[in-house]
Short mmCIF file of C-alpha atoms and ligand atoms in Angstrom, two decimals:
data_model
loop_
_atom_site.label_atom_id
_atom_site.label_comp_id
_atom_site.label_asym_id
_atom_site.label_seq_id
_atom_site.Cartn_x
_atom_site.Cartn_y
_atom_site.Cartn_z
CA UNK A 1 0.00 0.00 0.00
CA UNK A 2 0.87 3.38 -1.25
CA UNK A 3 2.16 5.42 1.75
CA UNK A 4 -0.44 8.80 2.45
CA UNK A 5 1.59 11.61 2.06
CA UNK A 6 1.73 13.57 5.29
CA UNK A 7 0.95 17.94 5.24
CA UNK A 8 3.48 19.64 5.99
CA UNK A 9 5.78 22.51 4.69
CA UNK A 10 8.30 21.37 3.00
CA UNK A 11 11.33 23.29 2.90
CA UNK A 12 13.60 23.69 -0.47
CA UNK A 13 17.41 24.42 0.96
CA UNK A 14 19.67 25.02 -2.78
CA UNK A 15 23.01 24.00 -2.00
CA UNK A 16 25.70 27.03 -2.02
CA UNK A 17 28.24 24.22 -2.73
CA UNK A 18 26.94 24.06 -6.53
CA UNK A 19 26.63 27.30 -7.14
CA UNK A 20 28.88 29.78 -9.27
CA UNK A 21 31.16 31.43 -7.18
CA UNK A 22 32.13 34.13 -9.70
CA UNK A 23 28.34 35.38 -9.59
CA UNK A 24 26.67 33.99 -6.27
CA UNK A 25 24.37 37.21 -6.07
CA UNK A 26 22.93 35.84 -9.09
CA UNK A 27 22.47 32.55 -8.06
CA UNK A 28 21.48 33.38 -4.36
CA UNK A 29 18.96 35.82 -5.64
CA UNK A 30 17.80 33.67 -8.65
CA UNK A 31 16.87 30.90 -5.80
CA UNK A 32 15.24 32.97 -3.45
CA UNK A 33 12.65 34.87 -6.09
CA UNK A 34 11.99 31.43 -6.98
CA UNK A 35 11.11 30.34 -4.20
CA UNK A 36 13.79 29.14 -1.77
CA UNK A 37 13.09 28.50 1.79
CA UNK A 38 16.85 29.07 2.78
CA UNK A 39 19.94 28.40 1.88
CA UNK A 40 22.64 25.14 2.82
CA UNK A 41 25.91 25.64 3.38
CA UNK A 42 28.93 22.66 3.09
CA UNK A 43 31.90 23.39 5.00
CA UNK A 44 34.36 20.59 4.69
CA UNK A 45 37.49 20.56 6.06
CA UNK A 46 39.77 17.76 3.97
CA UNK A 47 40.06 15.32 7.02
CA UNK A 48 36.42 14.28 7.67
CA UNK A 49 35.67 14.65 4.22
CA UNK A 50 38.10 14.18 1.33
CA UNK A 51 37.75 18.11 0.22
CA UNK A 52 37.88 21.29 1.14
CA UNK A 53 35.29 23.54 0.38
CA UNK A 54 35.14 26.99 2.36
CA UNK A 55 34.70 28.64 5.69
CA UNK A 56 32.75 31.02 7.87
CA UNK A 57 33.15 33.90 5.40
CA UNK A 58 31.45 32.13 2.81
CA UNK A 59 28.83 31.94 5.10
CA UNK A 60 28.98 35.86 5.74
CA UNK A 61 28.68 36.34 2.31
CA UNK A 62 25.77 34.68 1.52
CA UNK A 63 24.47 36.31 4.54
CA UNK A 64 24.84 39.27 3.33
CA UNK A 65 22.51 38.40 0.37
CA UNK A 66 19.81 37.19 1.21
CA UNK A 67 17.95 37.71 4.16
CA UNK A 68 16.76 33.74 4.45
CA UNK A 69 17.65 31.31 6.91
CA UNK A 70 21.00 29.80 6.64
CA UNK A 71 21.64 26.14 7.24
CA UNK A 72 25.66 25.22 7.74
CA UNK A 73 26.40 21.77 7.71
CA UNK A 74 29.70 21.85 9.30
CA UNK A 75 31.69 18.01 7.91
CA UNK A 76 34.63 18.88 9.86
CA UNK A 77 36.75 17.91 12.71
CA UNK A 78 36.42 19.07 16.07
CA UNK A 79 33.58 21.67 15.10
CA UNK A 80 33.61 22.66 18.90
CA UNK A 81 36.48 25.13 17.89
CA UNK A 82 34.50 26.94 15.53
CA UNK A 83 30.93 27.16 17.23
CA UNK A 84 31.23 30.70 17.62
CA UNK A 85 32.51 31.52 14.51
CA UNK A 86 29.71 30.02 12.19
CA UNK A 87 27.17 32.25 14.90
CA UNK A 88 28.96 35.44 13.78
CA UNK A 89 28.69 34.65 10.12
CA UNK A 90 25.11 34.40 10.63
CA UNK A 91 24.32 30.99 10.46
CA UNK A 92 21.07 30.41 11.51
CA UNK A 93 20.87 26.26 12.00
CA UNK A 94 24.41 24.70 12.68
CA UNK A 95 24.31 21.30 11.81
CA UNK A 96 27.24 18.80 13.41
CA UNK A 97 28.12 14.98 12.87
CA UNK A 98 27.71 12.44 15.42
CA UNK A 99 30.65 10.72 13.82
CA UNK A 100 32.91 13.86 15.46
CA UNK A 101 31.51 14.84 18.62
CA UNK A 102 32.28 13.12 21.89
CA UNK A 103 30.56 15.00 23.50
CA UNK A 104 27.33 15.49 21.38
CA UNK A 105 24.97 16.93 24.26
CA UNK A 106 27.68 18.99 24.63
CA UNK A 107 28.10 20.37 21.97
CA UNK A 108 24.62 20.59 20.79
CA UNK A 109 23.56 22.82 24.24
CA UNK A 110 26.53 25.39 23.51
CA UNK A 111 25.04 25.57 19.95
CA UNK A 112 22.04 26.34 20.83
CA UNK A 113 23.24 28.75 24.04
CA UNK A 114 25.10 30.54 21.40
CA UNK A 115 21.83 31.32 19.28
CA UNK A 116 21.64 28.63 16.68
CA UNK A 117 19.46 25.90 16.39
CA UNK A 118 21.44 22.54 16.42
CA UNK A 119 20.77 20.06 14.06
CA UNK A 120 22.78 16.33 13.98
CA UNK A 121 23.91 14.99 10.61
CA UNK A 122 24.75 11.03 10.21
CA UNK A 123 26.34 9.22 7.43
CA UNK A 124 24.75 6.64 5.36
CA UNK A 125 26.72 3.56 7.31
CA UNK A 126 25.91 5.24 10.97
CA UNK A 127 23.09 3.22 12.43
CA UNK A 128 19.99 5.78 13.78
CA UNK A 129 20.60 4.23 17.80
CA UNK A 130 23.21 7.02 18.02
CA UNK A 131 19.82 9.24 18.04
CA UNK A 132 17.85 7.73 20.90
CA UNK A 133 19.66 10.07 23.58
CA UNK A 134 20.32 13.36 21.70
CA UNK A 135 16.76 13.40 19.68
CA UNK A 136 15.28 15.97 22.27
CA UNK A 137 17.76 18.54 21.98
CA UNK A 138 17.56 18.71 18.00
CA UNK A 139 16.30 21.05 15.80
CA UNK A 140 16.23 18.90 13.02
CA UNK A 141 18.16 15.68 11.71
CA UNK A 142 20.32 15.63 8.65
CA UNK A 143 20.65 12.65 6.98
CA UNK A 144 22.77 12.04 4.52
CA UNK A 145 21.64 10.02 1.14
CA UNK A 146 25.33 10.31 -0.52
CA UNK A 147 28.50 9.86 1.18
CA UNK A 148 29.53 13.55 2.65
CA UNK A 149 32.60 15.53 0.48
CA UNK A 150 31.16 16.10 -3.14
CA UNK A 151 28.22 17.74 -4.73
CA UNK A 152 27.29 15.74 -7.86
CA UNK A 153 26.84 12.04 -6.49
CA UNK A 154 24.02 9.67 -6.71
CA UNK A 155 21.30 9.35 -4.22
CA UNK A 156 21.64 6.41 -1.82
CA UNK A 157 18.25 4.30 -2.27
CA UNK A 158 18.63 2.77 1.01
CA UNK A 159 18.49 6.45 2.37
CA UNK A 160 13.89 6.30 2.16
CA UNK A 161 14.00 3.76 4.44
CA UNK A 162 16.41 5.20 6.94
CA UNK A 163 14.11 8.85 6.72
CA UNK A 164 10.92 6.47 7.51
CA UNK A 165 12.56 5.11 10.43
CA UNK A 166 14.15 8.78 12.02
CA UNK A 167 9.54 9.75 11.16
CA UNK A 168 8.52 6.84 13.23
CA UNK A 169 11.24 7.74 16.10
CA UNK A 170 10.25 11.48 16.09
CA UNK A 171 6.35 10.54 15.61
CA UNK A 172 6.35 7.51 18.62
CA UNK A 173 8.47 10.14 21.08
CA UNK A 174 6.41 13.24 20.19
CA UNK A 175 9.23 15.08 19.06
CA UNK A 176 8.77 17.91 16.43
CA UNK A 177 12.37 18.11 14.97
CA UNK A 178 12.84 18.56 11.05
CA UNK A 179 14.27 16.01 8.89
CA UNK A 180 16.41 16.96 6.13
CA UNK A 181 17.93 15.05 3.36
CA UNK A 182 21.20 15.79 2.08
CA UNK A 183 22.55 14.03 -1.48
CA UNK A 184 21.41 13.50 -4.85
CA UNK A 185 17.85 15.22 -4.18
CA UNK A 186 16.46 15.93 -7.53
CA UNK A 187 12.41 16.80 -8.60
CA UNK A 188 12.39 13.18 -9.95
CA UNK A 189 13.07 11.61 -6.34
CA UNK A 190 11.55 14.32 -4.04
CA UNK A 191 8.13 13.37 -4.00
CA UNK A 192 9.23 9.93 -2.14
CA UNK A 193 11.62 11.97 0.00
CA UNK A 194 8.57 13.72 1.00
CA UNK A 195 6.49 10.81 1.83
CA UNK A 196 9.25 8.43 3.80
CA UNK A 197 9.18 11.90 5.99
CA UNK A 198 11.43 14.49 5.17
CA UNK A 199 10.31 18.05 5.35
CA UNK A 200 13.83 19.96 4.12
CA UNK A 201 14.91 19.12 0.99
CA UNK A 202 18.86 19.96 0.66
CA UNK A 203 19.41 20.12 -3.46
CA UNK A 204 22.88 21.31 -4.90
CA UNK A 205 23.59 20.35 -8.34
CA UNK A 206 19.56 19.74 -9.19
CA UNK A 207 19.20 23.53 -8.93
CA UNK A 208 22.86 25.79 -9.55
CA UNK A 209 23.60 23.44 -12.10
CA UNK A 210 20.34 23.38 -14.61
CA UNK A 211 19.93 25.22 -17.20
CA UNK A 212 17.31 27.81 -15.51
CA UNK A 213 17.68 28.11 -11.68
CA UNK A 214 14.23 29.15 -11.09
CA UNK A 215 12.80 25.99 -13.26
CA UNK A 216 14.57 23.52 -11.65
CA UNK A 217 13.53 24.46 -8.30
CA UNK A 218 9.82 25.14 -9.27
CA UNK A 219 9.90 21.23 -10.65
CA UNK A 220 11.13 20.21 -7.14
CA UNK A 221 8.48 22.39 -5.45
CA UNK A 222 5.53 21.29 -7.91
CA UNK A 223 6.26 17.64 -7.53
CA UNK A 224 5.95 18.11 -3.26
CA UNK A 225 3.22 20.22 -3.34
CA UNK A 226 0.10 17.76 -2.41
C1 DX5 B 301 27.64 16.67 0.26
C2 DX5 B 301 26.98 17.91 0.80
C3 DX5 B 301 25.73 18.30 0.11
C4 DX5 B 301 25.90 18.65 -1.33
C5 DX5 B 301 24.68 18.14 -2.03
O1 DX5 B 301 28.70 16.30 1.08
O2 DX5 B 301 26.68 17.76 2.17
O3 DX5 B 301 25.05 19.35 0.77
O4 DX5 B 301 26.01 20.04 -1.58
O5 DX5 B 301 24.92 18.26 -3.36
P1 DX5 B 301 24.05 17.57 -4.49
O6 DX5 B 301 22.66 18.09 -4.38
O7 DX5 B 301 24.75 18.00 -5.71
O8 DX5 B 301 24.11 16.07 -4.27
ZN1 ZN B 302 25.38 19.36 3.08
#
């Protein structure tokens, strides 16, 4: 049996990571009048990931474009050392993996103390049990559908089932954190993204990368819109 989709927002977050550099006022603007609900932001810092991508004044930057939330997604070592930072650049969710942090309640109080609300990211081999403890604190959970370090890659398939199951945690506990999904989102696959239970819809190369910005999102948004 068909799974009923479930209403609620669903939140379209274009990946900066895919976007062109040289003109990001174009992009960030393009993806906003069409209808962005904020923006994502990949720092990676060449040891947890295999690349390097950019730092807190990227963030800044983009911050000083648009007015929308911003979502960093911070795939680096000890991120405890640069809490504070990511707050000044005006980072508005500060997402962390539980493949770094020791201390994840930690770490996930002084994110919020500072500000920010914390989200918790996981890789596609780290089992959900790591969320049973933490899941109260979040703001949302980030799950990743392609393993973390490039834009580009194909989406995990494995990944629906492992959104279903973080739905039926938050649903049996009560909780009201977000779900996003990070990897390989495209229109063609968002619909199901939708219905396994995410509500934020991270998309990089799917959007900066078509043809016409504010087409491709509009095909992501028309194909979630129940
Ligand atoms: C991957 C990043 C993603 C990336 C998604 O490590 O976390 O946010 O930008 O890019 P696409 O949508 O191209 O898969
Ligand atoms: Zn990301």
């Amino acid at each position: 049996m068909k799974t009923k989709p479930r209403k609620r927002h669903v939140h379209i977050a274009p990946s900066v990571l895919a976007a062109n550099f040289a003109d990001l006022k174009h992009d960030i603007t393009t993806a906003e009048k069409a209808g962005a609900d904020l923006f994502h932001l990949d720092i990676m810092d060449g040891h947890f990931v295999p690349n390097i991508s950019f730092g807190p004044a990227m963030v800044n930057t983009v911050r000083r474009l648009t007015s929308l939330p911003l979502d960093t997604h911070l795939m680096i070592e000890n991120p405890d050392m640069y809490l504070e930072d990511f707050k000044k650049a005006g980072t508005t969710r500060l997402i962390v993996h539980v493949e770094v942090c020791r201390h994840l309640h930690r770490t996930v109080s002084e994110i919020r103390s500072l500000g920010m609300l914390p989200g918790v990211s996981l890789n596609p081999a780290t089992p959900l049990s790591v969320l049973e403890e933490i899941l109260p604190y979040v703001d949302s959970v980030l799950v990743m559908s392609v393993n973390p370090g490039f834009g580009g890659q194909k989406f995990i398939a494995a990944s629906l089932d492992k959104i279903l199951r973080v739905r039926t945690m938050l649903d049996s506990r009560g909780i009201e954190a977000h779900i996003e999904v990070d990897g390989g989102v495209e229109a063609d696959n968002a619909a199901a993204l939708v219905e396994a239970g995410a509500d934020i819809l991270i998309a990089g190369t799917s959007i900066f990368r078509a043809a016409d910005i504010r087409r491709a999102l509009s095909a992501i948004r028309a194909n979630v819109s129940f």
